[in-house]
PDB file of C-alpha atoms and ligand atoms in Angstrom:
ATOM      1  CA  MET X   1       0.000   0.000   0.000  1.00 94.00           C
ATOM      2  CA  LEU X   2       1.636   3.233  -1.148  1.00 97.00           C
ATOM      3  CA  PRO X   3       0.727   6.637   0.275  1.00 97.00           C
ATOM      4  CA  VAL X   4      -0.040   8.991  -2.628  1.00 97.00           C
ATOM      5  CA  GLN X   5      -1.120  12.350  -1.248  1.00 96.00           C
ATOM      6  CA  GLY X   6      -3.706  13.657   1.226  1.00 95.00           C
ATOM      7  CA  ASN X   7      -6.273  10.956   2.065  1.00 95.00           C
ATOM      8  CA  ILE X   8      -5.212   8.725  -0.824  1.00 98.00           C
ATOM      9  CA  TYR X   9      -3.279   5.436  -1.042  1.00 98.00           C
ATOM     10  CA  MET X  10      -2.632   3.092  -3.957  1.00 98.00           C
ATOM     11  CA  LEU X  11      -2.564  -0.693  -3.884  1.00 98.00           C
ATOM     12  CA  ALA X  12      -0.933  -2.445  -6.854  1.00 97.00           C
ATOM     13  CA  GLY X  13      -0.556  -6.097  -7.764  1.00 95.00           C
ATOM     14  CA  ALA X  14      -4.158  -7.314  -7.379  1.00 95.00           C
ATOM     15  CA  GLY X  15      -5.161  -6.823 -11.026  1.00 95.00           C
ATOM     16  CA  GLY X  16      -5.765  -3.168 -11.852  1.00 97.00           C
ATOM     17  CA  ASN X  17      -4.489  -0.562  -9.405  1.00 98.00           C
ATOM     18  CA  ILE X  18      -6.828   0.083  -6.469  1.00 98.00           C
ATOM     19  CA  THR X  19      -7.193   3.586  -5.015  1.00 98.00           C
ATOM     20  CA  VAL X  20      -8.010   3.756  -1.309  1.00 98.00           C
ATOM     21  CA  GLN X  21      -9.402   6.939   0.275  1.00 98.00           C
ATOM     22  CA  THR X  22      -9.648   6.819   4.068  1.00 96.00           C
ATOM     23  CA  GLY X  23     -10.867   9.215   6.740  1.00 95.00           C
ATOM     24  CA  LYS X  24     -13.408   9.801   9.482  1.00 94.00           C
ATOM     25  CA  ASP X  25     -16.381   8.793   7.312  1.00 93.00           C
ATOM     26  CA  GLY X  26     -14.972   5.396   6.278  1.00 93.00           C
ATOM     27  CA  ILE X  27     -13.257   3.981   3.218  1.00 95.00           C
ATOM     28  CA  LEU X  28     -13.882   4.583  -0.474  1.00 97.00           C
ATOM     29  CA  LEU X  29     -12.213   2.422  -3.126  1.00 97.00           C
ATOM     30  CA  VAL X  30     -11.705   3.102  -6.790  1.00 98.00           C
ATOM     31  CA  ASP X  31     -11.847  -0.375  -8.372  1.00 97.00           C
ATOM     32  CA  SER X  32     -11.634  -3.659  -6.513  1.00 96.00           C
ATOM     33  CA  GLY X  33      -9.042  -5.814  -8.311  1.00 96.00           C
ATOM     34  CA  LEU X  34      -9.341  -9.441  -9.349  1.00 95.00           C
ATOM     35  CA  GLU X  35     -11.920 -11.597  -7.582  1.00 92.00           C
ATOM     36  CA  ALA X  36      -9.318 -14.087  -6.348  1.00 93.00           C
ATOM     37  CA  MET X  37      -7.204 -11.316  -4.813  1.00 94.00           C
ATOM     38  CA  GLN X  38     -10.018  -9.741  -2.773  1.00 92.00           C
ATOM     39  CA  PRO X  39      -9.113 -11.352   0.600  1.00 90.00           C
ATOM     40  CA  LEU X  40      -5.512 -10.162   0.233  1.00 92.00           C
ATOM     41  CA  VAL X  41      -6.650  -6.693  -0.800  1.00 94.00           C
ATOM     42  CA  LEU X  42      -8.901  -6.508   2.247  1.00 92.00           C
ATOM     43  CA  ALA X  43      -6.061  -7.623   4.532  1.00 90.00           C
ATOM     44  CA  GLU X  44      -3.877  -4.831   3.133  1.00 94.00           C
ATOM     45  CA  ILE X  45      -6.647  -2.268   3.600  1.00 93.00           C
ATOM     46  CA  ARG X  46      -7.132  -3.441   7.213  1.00 90.00           C
ATOM     47  CA  LYS X  47      -3.490  -2.639   7.958  1.00 91.00           C
ATOM     48  CA  LEU X  48      -4.366   0.954   7.097  1.00 92.00           C
ATOM     49  CA  SER X  49      -7.839   1.280   8.612  1.00 91.00           C
ATOM     50  CA  ARG X  50     -10.596  -0.812  10.189  1.00 87.00           C
ATOM     51  CA  ALA X  51     -13.282   1.651   9.143  1.00 89.00           C
ATOM     52  CA  PRO X  52     -16.200   0.322   7.090  1.00 88.00           C
ATOM     53  CA  ILE X  53     -15.799   0.238   3.325  1.00 91.00           C
ATOM     54  CA  LEU X  54     -18.745   2.336   2.156  1.00 92.00           C
ATOM     55  CA  TYR X  55     -18.101   3.090  -1.519  1.00 95.00           C
ATOM     56  CA  ILE X  56     -16.536   1.384  -4.514  1.00 96.00           C
ATOM     57  CA  VAL X  57     -16.284   3.418  -7.725  1.00 97.00           C
ATOM     58  CA  ASN X  58     -15.696   1.202 -10.781  1.00 96.00           C
ATOM     59  CA  THR X  59     -13.716   2.907 -13.557  1.00 97.00           C
ATOM     60  CA  HIS X  60     -14.986   0.313 -16.091  1.00 96.00           C
ATOM     61  CA  MET X  61     -16.225  -3.256 -16.388  1.00 93.00           C
ATOM     62  CA  HIS X  62     -13.061  -5.348 -16.907  1.00 95.00           C
ATOM     63  CA  ALA X  63     -12.650  -8.222 -14.446  1.00 93.00           C
ATOM     64  CA  ASP X  64      -9.303  -6.975 -13.116  1.00 95.00           C
ATOM     65  CA  HIS X  65     -11.093  -3.805 -11.914  1.00 96.00           C
ATOM     66  CA  VAL X  66     -14.519  -5.073 -10.715  1.00 95.00           C
ATOM     67  CA  GLY X  67     -13.682  -8.655  -9.624  1.00 93.00           C
ATOM     68  CA  GLY X  68     -13.445  -7.802  -5.924  1.00 93.00           C
ATOM     69  CA  ASN X  69     -16.831  -6.028  -5.810  1.00 93.00           C
ATOM     70  CA  ALA X  70     -18.709  -9.088  -4.605  1.00 89.00           C
ATOM     71  CA  GLY X  71     -16.286  -9.854  -1.789  1.00 88.00           C
ATOM     72  CA  PHE X  72     -16.519  -6.306  -0.484  1.00 88.00           C
ATOM     73  CA  SER X  73     -20.340  -6.365  -0.657  1.00 83.00           C
ATOM     74  CA  GLU X  74     -21.092  -9.502   1.327  1.00 75.00           C
ATOM     75  CA  PHE X  75     -22.036  -9.364   4.965  1.00 57.00           C
ATOM     76  CA  LYS X  76     -20.127 -11.949   6.943  1.00 52.00           C
ATOM     77  CA  GLY X  77     -19.847 -12.703  10.611  1.00 41.00           C
ATOM     78  CA  SER X  78     -20.115 -10.492  13.628  1.00 38.00           C
ATOM     79  CA  LEU X  79     -17.984  -7.711  15.030  1.00 37.00           C
ATOM     80  CA  ALA X  80     -15.737 -10.416  16.451  1.00 36.00           C
ATOM     81  CA  GLY X  81     -15.561 -11.818  12.960  1.00 39.00           C
ATOM     82  CA  ASP X  82     -14.118  -8.563  11.787  1.00 49.00           C
ATOM     83  CA  ALA X  83     -10.892  -9.554  13.489  1.00 49.00           C
ATOM     84  CA  ASN X  84     -10.734 -12.174  10.743  1.00 51.00           C
ATOM     85  CA  ASN X  85     -10.721  -9.428   8.175  1.00 56.00           C
ATOM     86  CA  ASN X  86     -14.300  -9.759   7.004  1.00 60.00           C
ATOM     87  CA  ALA X  87     -15.179  -6.858   4.743  1.00 62.00           C
ATOM     88  CA  ARG X  88     -18.529  -6.173   6.343  1.00 64.00           C
ATOM     89  CA  VAL X  89     -20.126  -6.990   9.666  1.00 64.00           C
ATOM     90  CA  GLU X  90     -23.661  -6.660  11.012  1.00 66.00           C
ATOM     91  CA  GLY X  91     -24.448  -3.010  11.510  1.00 67.00           C
ATOM     92  CA  ASP X  92     -22.270  -1.711   8.694  1.00 70.00           C
ATOM     93  CA  PRO X  93     -24.213   0.173   6.033  1.00 74.00           C
ATOM     94  CA  ALA X  94     -24.346  -1.529   2.623  1.00 79.00           C
ATOM     95  CA  VAL X  95     -21.483  -0.709   0.275  1.00 87.00           C
ATOM     96  CA  LYS X  96     -22.516   1.568  -2.569  1.00 91.00           C
ATOM     97  CA  ILE X  97     -20.978   0.566  -5.871  1.00 93.00           C
ATOM     98  CA  ILE X  98     -20.852   3.482  -8.292  1.00 95.00           C
ATOM     99  CA  GLY X  99     -20.264   3.158 -12.003  1.00 95.00           C
ATOM    100  CA  HIS X 100     -21.423   4.602 -15.306  1.00 94.00           C
ATOM    101  CA  GLU X 101     -24.624   2.929 -16.484  1.00 92.00           C
ATOM    102  CA  ASN X 102     -22.730   1.295 -19.344  1.00 92.00           C
ATOM    103  CA  VAL X 103     -20.679  -0.611 -16.741  1.00 90.00           C
ATOM    104  CA  LEU X 104     -23.879  -2.035 -15.276  1.00 86.00           C
ATOM    105  CA  ASN X 105     -25.229  -2.786 -18.752  1.00 85.00           C
ATOM    106  CA  ARG X 106     -22.031  -4.592 -19.742  1.00 83.00           C
ATOM    107  CA  MET X 107     -21.925  -6.572 -16.516  1.00 83.00           C
ATOM    108  CA  THR X 108     -25.517  -7.748 -16.794  1.00 79.00           C
ATOM    109  CA  THR X 109     -25.565  -8.662 -20.490  1.00 68.00           C
ATOM    110  CA  PRO X 110     -22.686 -11.090 -20.954  1.00 58.00           C
ATOM    111  CA  THR X 111     -21.718 -11.740 -24.565  1.00 57.00           C
ATOM    112  CA  GLY X 112     -20.807 -15.362 -23.961  1.00 50.00           C
ATOM    113  CA  LYS X 113     -17.103 -14.608 -23.765  1.00 54.00           C
ATOM    114  CA  GLU X 114     -17.471 -13.085 -20.331  1.00 54.00           C
ATOM    115  CA  THR X 115     -18.162 -14.776 -17.047  1.00 53.00           C
ATOM    116  CA  PRO X 116     -21.799 -14.673 -15.917  1.00 49.00           C
ATOM    117  CA  PRO X 117     -22.753 -11.681 -13.785  1.00 49.00           C
ATOM    118  CA  PRO X 118     -22.087 -12.152 -10.071  1.00 53.00           C
ATOM    119  CA  GLN X 119     -24.939 -12.291  -7.544  1.00 52.00           C
ATOM    120  CA  PHE X 120     -23.434  -9.395  -5.647  1.00 59.00           C
ATOM    121  CA  GLY X 121     -21.158  -6.619  -6.681  1.00 77.00           C
ATOM    122  CA  LEU X 122     -23.073  -4.912  -9.475  1.00 82.00           C
ATOM    123  CA  PRO X 123     -23.110  -1.119  -9.486  1.00 79.00           C
ATOM    124  CA  VAL X 124     -26.269  -0.127  -7.609  1.00 79.00           C
ATOM    125  CA  ASP X 125     -25.597   3.553  -7.923  1.00 85.00           C
ATOM    126  CA  GLU X 126     -25.129   3.912 -11.662  1.00 87.00           C
ATOM    127  CA  TYR X 127     -25.060   7.326 -13.294  1.00 91.00           C
ATOM    128  CA  ALA X 128     -25.843   8.378 -16.862  1.00 92.00           C
ATOM    129  CA  THR X 129     -24.890  12.049 -16.658  1.00 93.00           C
ATOM    130  CA  PRO X 130     -21.549  13.583 -17.745  1.00 95.00           C
ATOM    131  CA  PHE X 131     -20.417  13.547 -14.115  1.00 95.00           C
ATOM    132  CA  LYS X 132     -21.458  12.659 -10.580  1.00 96.00           C
ATOM    133  CA  ASP X 133     -20.117  14.198  -7.397  1.00 96.00           C
ATOM    134  CA  LEU X 134     -20.137  13.419  -3.689  1.00 96.00           C
ATOM    135  CA  ARG X 135     -18.456  14.588  -0.500  1.00 97.00           C
ATOM    136  CA  PHE X 136     -16.730  11.951   1.636  1.00 97.00           C
ATOM    137  CA  ASN X 137     -13.995  12.163   4.248  1.00 97.00           C
ATOM    138  CA  GLY X 138     -14.079  15.929   4.037  1.00 96.00           C
ATOM    139  CA  GLU X 139     -13.284  16.274   0.343  1.00 97.00           C
ATOM    140  CA  GLY X 140     -15.223  16.770  -2.836  1.00 98.00           C
ATOM    141  CA  ILE X 141     -14.982  13.834  -5.242  1.00 98.00           C
ATOM    142  CA  VAL X 142     -15.996  14.209  -8.876  1.00 98.00           C
ATOM    143  CA  ILE X 143     -16.574  11.163 -11.078  1.00 98.00           C
ATOM    144  CA  TYR X 144     -16.478  12.030 -14.790  1.00 98.00           C
ATOM    145  CA  HIS X 145     -17.732   9.811 -17.604  1.00 97.00           C
ATOM    146  CA  GLU X 146     -15.214   9.636 -20.468  1.00 98.00           C
ATOM    147  CA  PRO X 147     -17.227   8.459 -23.484  1.00 96.00           C
ATOM    148  CA  LYS X 148     -15.845   5.876 -25.940  1.00 96.00           C
ATOM    149  CA  ALA X 149     -12.263   5.774 -24.624  1.00 97.00           C
ATOM    150  CA  HIS X 150     -10.877   2.493 -23.189  1.00 97.00           C
ATOM    151  CA  THR X 151     -14.509   1.231 -23.162  1.00 96.00           C
ATOM    152  CA  ASP X 152     -17.872   3.025 -23.363  1.00 95.00           C
ATOM    153  CA  GLY X 153     -18.292   3.052 -19.590  1.00 95.00           C
ATOM    154  CA  ASP X 154     -15.078   4.695 -18.412  1.00 97.00           C
ATOM    155  CA  SER X 155     -14.983   6.944 -15.372  1.00 98.00           C
ATOM    156  CA  ILE X 156     -12.108   8.942 -13.951  1.00 98.00           C
ATOM    157  CA  VAL X 157     -12.239   9.962 -10.299  1.00 98.00           C
ATOM    158  CA  PHE X 158     -10.937  13.354  -9.166  1.00 98.00           C
ATOM    159  CA  PHE X 159     -10.240  13.805  -5.434  1.00 98.00           C
ATOM    160  CA  ARG X 160     -10.308  17.587  -5.233  1.00 97.00           C
ATOM    161  CA  GLY X 161      -8.982  17.963  -1.686  1.00 97.00           C
ATOM    162  CA  SER X 162      -6.151  15.441  -1.962  1.00 97.00           C
ATOM    163  CA  ASP X 163      -5.448  16.584  -5.554  1.00 97.00           C
ATOM    164  CA  VAL X 164      -5.294  13.055  -6.974  1.00 98.00           C
ATOM    165  CA  ILE X 165      -6.955  11.569 -10.087  1.00 98.00           C
ATOM    166  CA  SER X 166      -7.629   7.867 -10.650  1.00 98.00           C
ATOM    167  CA  THR X 167      -7.846   7.214 -14.373  1.00 98.00           C
ATOM    168  CA  GLY X 168      -8.614   3.515 -14.807  1.00 98.00           C
ATOM    169  CA  ASP X 169      -7.172   2.021 -17.997  1.00 98.00           C
ATOM    170  CA  ILE X 170      -7.437   5.229 -20.034  1.00 98.00           C
ATOM    171  CA  PHE X 171      -3.891   5.859 -18.827  1.00 98.00           C
ATOM    172  CA  THR X 172      -1.376   2.990 -18.603  1.00 97.00           C
ATOM    173  CA  PRO X 173       2.206   4.324 -18.430  1.00 96.00           C
ATOM    174  CA  GLY X 174       4.758   1.898 -19.815  1.00 94.00           C
ATOM    175  CA  GLY X 175       2.163   0.143 -21.992  1.00 97.00           C
ATOM    176  CA  TYR X 176       0.109   1.114 -25.039  1.00 98.00           C
ATOM    177  CA  PRO X 177      -3.524   1.793 -24.138  1.00 98.00           C
ATOM    178  CA  PHE X 178      -6.003  -1.004 -24.821  1.00 97.00           C
ATOM    179  CA  ILE X 179      -8.769   0.410 -27.015  1.00 97.00           C
ATOM    180  CA  ASP X 180     -11.505  -2.145 -26.339  1.00 96.00           C
ATOM    181  CA  LEU X 181     -13.561  -1.773 -29.521  1.00 96.00           C
ATOM    182  CA  GLU X 182     -15.826  -4.698 -28.607  1.00 94.00           C
ATOM    183  CA  HIS X 183     -16.897  -2.812 -25.490  1.00 95.00           C
ATOM    184  CA  GLY X 184     -17.383   0.558 -27.117  1.00 95.00           C
ATOM    185  CA  GLY X 185     -13.873   2.033 -26.852  1.00 97.00           C
ATOM    186  CA  GLY X 186     -12.394   4.365 -29.483  1.00 97.00           C
ATOM    187  CA  ILE X 187      -9.127   6.141 -30.211  1.00 98.00           C
ATOM    188  CA  ASN X 188     -10.551   9.667 -30.487  1.00 97.00           C
ATOM    189  CA  GLY X 189     -12.450   9.259 -27.212  1.00 97.00           C
ATOM    190  CA  GLU X 190      -9.245   7.957 -25.644  1.00 98.00           C
ATOM    191  CA  ILE X 191      -7.412  11.133 -26.685  1.00 98.00           C
ATOM    192  CA  ASP X 192     -10.304  13.329 -25.493  1.00 98.00           C
ATOM    193  CA  ALA X 193     -10.166  11.569 -22.112  1.00 98.00           C
ATOM    194  CA  LEU X 194      -6.395  12.067 -21.805  1.00 98.00           C
ATOM    195  CA  ASP X 195      -6.870  15.750 -22.673  1.00 98.00           C
ATOM    196  CA  HIS X 196      -9.549  16.004 -19.992  1.00 98.00           C
ATOM    197  CA  ILE X 197      -7.192  14.472 -17.402  1.00 98.00           C
ATOM    198  CA  LEU X 198      -4.621  17.109 -18.413  1.00 98.00           C
ATOM    199  CA  ASP X 199      -7.253  19.847 -17.983  1.00 98.00           C
ATOM    200  CA  LEU X 200      -7.675  18.736 -14.362  1.00 98.00           C
ATOM    201  CA  THR X 201      -4.002  18.270 -13.423  1.00 97.00           C
ATOM    202  CA  ILE X 202      -1.780  21.109 -12.241  1.00 95.00           C
ATOM    203  CA  PRO X 203       1.991  20.573 -12.051  1.00 91.00           C
ATOM    204  CA  GLY X 204       4.039  21.283  -8.930  1.00 86.00           C
ATOM    205  CA  LYS X 205       6.440  24.178  -8.800  1.00 80.00           C
ATOM    206  CA  THR X 206       9.379  22.140 -10.069  1.00 74.00           C
ATOM    207  CA  GLN X 207       7.389  20.233 -12.724  1.00 62.00           C
ATOM    208  CA  GLU X 208       7.295  17.310 -10.272  1.00 66.00           C
ATOM    209  CA  GLY X 209       4.498  16.639  -7.811  1.00 72.00           C
ATOM    210  CA  GLY X 210       1.407  18.809  -8.005  1.00 94.00           C
ATOM    211  CA  THR X 211      -1.593  16.673  -8.948  1.00 97.00           C
ATOM    212  CA  TYR X 212      -0.841  12.958  -8.679  1.00 97.00           C
ATOM    213  CA  VAL X 213      -2.323  10.525 -11.166  1.00 98.00           C
ATOM    214  CA  ILE X 214      -3.084   6.877 -10.351  1.00 98.00           C
ATOM    215  CA  PRO X 215      -3.156   4.887 -13.607  1.00 98.00           C
ATOM    216  CA  GLY X 216      -5.126   1.706 -14.292  1.00 98.00           C
ATOM    217  CA  HIS X 217      -1.874  -0.239 -14.207  1.00 97.00           C
ATOM    218  CA  GLY X 218       1.649   0.935 -13.367  1.00 96.00           C
ATOM    219  CA  ARG X 219       3.306   3.462 -11.099  1.00 96.00           C
ATOM    220  CA  ILE X 220       2.035   6.671  -9.487  1.00 97.00           C
ATOM    221  CA  CYS X 221       2.425   9.499 -12.028  1.00 97.00           C
ATOM    222  CA  ASP X 222       2.175  13.252 -12.388  1.00 95.00           C
ATOM    223  CA  GLU X 223       1.030  15.612 -15.144  1.00 95.00           C
ATOM    224  CA  ALA X 224       4.275  15.341 -17.124  1.00 94.00           C
ATOM    225  CA  ASP X 225       3.822  11.564 -17.402  1.00 96.00           C
ATOM    226  CA  VAL X 226       0.297  12.010 -18.776  1.00 98.00           C
ATOM    227  CA  VAL X 227       1.543  14.617 -21.287  1.00 98.00           C
ATOM    228  CA  GLU X 228       4.166  12.186 -22.572  1.00 98.00           C
ATOM    229  CA  PHE X 229       1.592   9.396 -22.896  1.00 98.00           C
ATOM    230  CA  ARG X 230      -1.027  11.627 -24.565  1.00 98.00           C
ATOM    231  CA  ASP X 231       1.543  12.916 -27.066  1.00 98.00           C
ATOM    232  CA  MET X 232       2.566   9.344 -27.940  1.00 98.00           C
ATOM    233  CA  VAL X 233      -1.059   8.324 -28.556  1.00 98.00           C
ATOM    234  CA  VAL X 234      -1.762  11.423 -30.680  1.00 98.00           C
ATOM    235  CA  ILE X 235       1.403  11.020 -32.780  1.00 98.00           C
ATOM    236  CA  ILE X 236       0.722   7.353 -33.538  1.00 98.00           C
ATOM    237  CA  ARG X 237      -2.961   8.066 -34.290  1.00 98.00           C
ATOM    238  CA  ASP X 238      -1.931  10.841 -36.683  1.00 98.00           C
ATOM    239  CA  ARG X 239       0.611   8.643 -38.472  1.00 98.00           C
ATOM    240  CA  ILE X 240      -1.989   5.937 -39.043  1.00 98.00           C
ATOM    241  CA  ARG X 241      -4.623   8.443 -40.146  1.00 97.00           C
ATOM    242  CA  THR X 242      -2.196   9.906 -42.712  1.00 97.00           C
ATOM    243  CA  MET X 243      -1.491   6.427 -44.115  1.00 97.00           C
ATOM    244  CA  MET X 244      -5.212   5.655 -44.250  1.00 97.00           C
ATOM    245  CA  LYS X 245      -5.764   8.812 -46.271  1.00 96.00           C
ATOM    246  CA  LYS X 246      -3.267   7.347 -48.785  1.00 97.00           C
ATOM    247  CA  ASP X 247      -5.497   4.266 -48.948  1.00 96.00           C
ATOM    248  CA  MET X 248      -2.931   2.000 -47.345  1.00 97.00           C
ATOM    249  CA  THR X 249      -4.366  -1.285 -46.044  1.00 97.00           C
ATOM    250  CA  LEU X 250      -4.065  -2.412 -42.435  1.00 97.00           C
ATOM    251  CA  GLU X 251      -1.397  -4.925 -43.456  1.00 98.00           C
ATOM    252  CA  GLN X 252       0.606  -2.238 -45.268  1.00 98.00           C
ATOM    253  CA  ILE X 253       0.361   0.086 -42.269  1.00 98.00           C
ATOM    254  CA  LYS X 254       1.442  -2.645 -39.862  1.00 98.00           C
ATOM    255  CA  ALA X 255       4.418  -3.393 -42.115  1.00 97.00           C
ATOM    256  CA  VAL X 256       5.604   0.231 -41.813  1.00 96.00           C
ATOM    257  CA  ARG X 257       5.596  -0.174 -37.984  1.00 97.00           C
ATOM    258  CA  PRO X 258       4.197   3.232 -37.047  1.00 98.00           C
ATOM    259  CA  THR X 259       4.950   2.655 -33.344  1.00 98.00           C
ATOM    260  CA  LEU X 260       8.582   1.619 -33.801  1.00 97.00           C
ATOM    261  CA  ASP X 261      10.287   4.568 -32.068  1.00 97.00           C
ATOM    262  CA  TYR X 262       8.008   4.106 -29.030  1.00 98.00           C
ATOM    263  CA  ASP X 263       8.227   0.324 -28.714  1.00 97.00           C
ATOM    264  CA  THR X 264      11.265   0.354 -26.390  1.00 96.00           C
ATOM    265  CA  GLU X 265       9.282   2.333 -23.847  1.00 96.00           C
ATOM    266  CA  TYR X 266       5.847   0.798 -24.313  1.00 97.00           C
ATOM    267  CA  ILE X 267       6.550  -2.839 -25.166  1.00 96.00           C
ATOM    268  CA  LYS X 268       7.838  -5.214 -22.486  1.00 91.00           C
ATOM    269  CA  SER X 269       7.974  -8.998 -22.620  1.00 86.00           C
ATOM    270  CA  ASN X 270       4.704  -9.180 -20.665  1.00 86.00           C
ATOM    271  CA  SER X 271       2.917  -6.273 -22.372  1.00 89.00           C
ATOM    272  CA  PHE X 272      -0.860  -6.675 -22.497  1.00 91.00           C
ATOM    273  CA  VAL X 273      -1.168  -4.678 -25.739  1.00 95.00           C
ATOM    274  CA  LYS X 274       1.319  -5.584 -28.476  1.00 96.00           C
ATOM    275  CA  ALA X 275       2.372  -2.951 -31.020  1.00 96.00           C
ATOM    276  CA  ASP X 276       0.385  -4.580 -33.850  1.00 96.00           C
ATOM    277  CA  GLN X 277      -2.729  -4.721 -31.678  1.00 97.00           C
ATOM    278  CA  PHE X 278      -2.481  -1.013 -30.896  1.00 98.00           C
ATOM    279  CA  VAL X 279      -2.074  -0.198 -34.600  1.00 98.00           C
ATOM    280  CA  GLU X 280      -5.015  -2.412 -35.515  1.00 98.00           C
ATOM    281  CA  ALA X 281      -7.250  -0.894 -32.825  1.00 98.00           C
ATOM    282  CA  ILE X 282      -6.498   2.630 -34.050  1.00 98.00           C
ATOM    283  CA  TYR X 283      -7.072   1.610 -37.681  1.00 98.00           C
ATOM    284  CA  LYS X 284     -10.406  -0.070 -36.962  1.00 97.00           C
ATOM    285  CA  SER X 285     -11.514   2.726 -34.670  1.00 97.00           C
ATOM    286  CA  LEU X 286     -10.802   5.410 -37.291  1.00 97.00           C
ATOM    287  CA  LYS X 287     -12.372   3.231 -39.997  1.00 95.00           C
ATOM    288  CA  SER X 288     -15.614   2.870 -38.065  1.00 90.00           C
ATOM    289  CA  SER X 289     -15.827   6.425 -36.763  1.00 76.00           C
ATOM    290  CA  ASP X 290     -18.200   8.858 -38.434  1.00 54.00           C
ATOM    291  CA  SER X 291     -15.379  11.207 -39.321  1.00 52.00           C
ATOM    292  CA  PRO X 292     -12.166   9.220 -39.839  1.00 48.00           C
ATOM    293  CA  GLY X 293     -10.535  12.332 -41.280  1.00 47.00           C
ATOM    294  CA  LYS X 294     -11.176  14.311 -38.103  1.00 44.00           C
TER     295      LYS X 294
HETATM  296 ZN1   ZN N   1      -9.494  -2.385 -18.572  1.00 55.42          ZN
END
């Protein structure tokens, strides 16, 4: 568990990064990690605080970000049982799971490739507006919908008092972003979302620090890291768009390797998104968009 800034901590290694906000009101999580990791995640949270976990905000519907929802929602045992690290005991209020309505829709209409929806752990507090806000542990928290980016149900979470933003998988330093076309993602929405994150961040006096950014996967970042990532995405998108305007096919574009100068930084042996996959996602996204020449 890494302290980030203000009320905010980050827990890595349980699937997607988990943001933990603690204070007098209780605990709020952004994302809940993989289902199998939930007991370990809870044990780590309990080292920090024994307060009730009252909110989970899901940044999107992928299993490495929502898998722990069910475990955090179940009531188990008594107060004595809490010593055994149960998430919830009699008397605790129910956990509120917040997500964009498209997260709920995706989780309740499996396509056959996905696991069936869990009994517990669905967003009960879904929103369909451009943003939703709440006040918890003495700070304002704004949850913004970022349309058609990594998926069609992406949220970023801005902790205004602590000055920290959790981005979900819109931002993945050290790896190319996964544009999940099957679940409504798109390259232009991805860039819009990165630009929006940059609108909200303010650098520190020495270009380090200032607003901290918790990515979907990877290390704690600041505004400069998001700028570098956004510029990379824009440059590669523009290269592919230029080639598409010359009527090059996907195979021809892949052969040119439009990501080559970035591959050292963004491709590791265990990278989730390979260079060719990123190129293909951009190509297909531009091809299917209403204004590919935009
Ligand atoms: Zn994801």
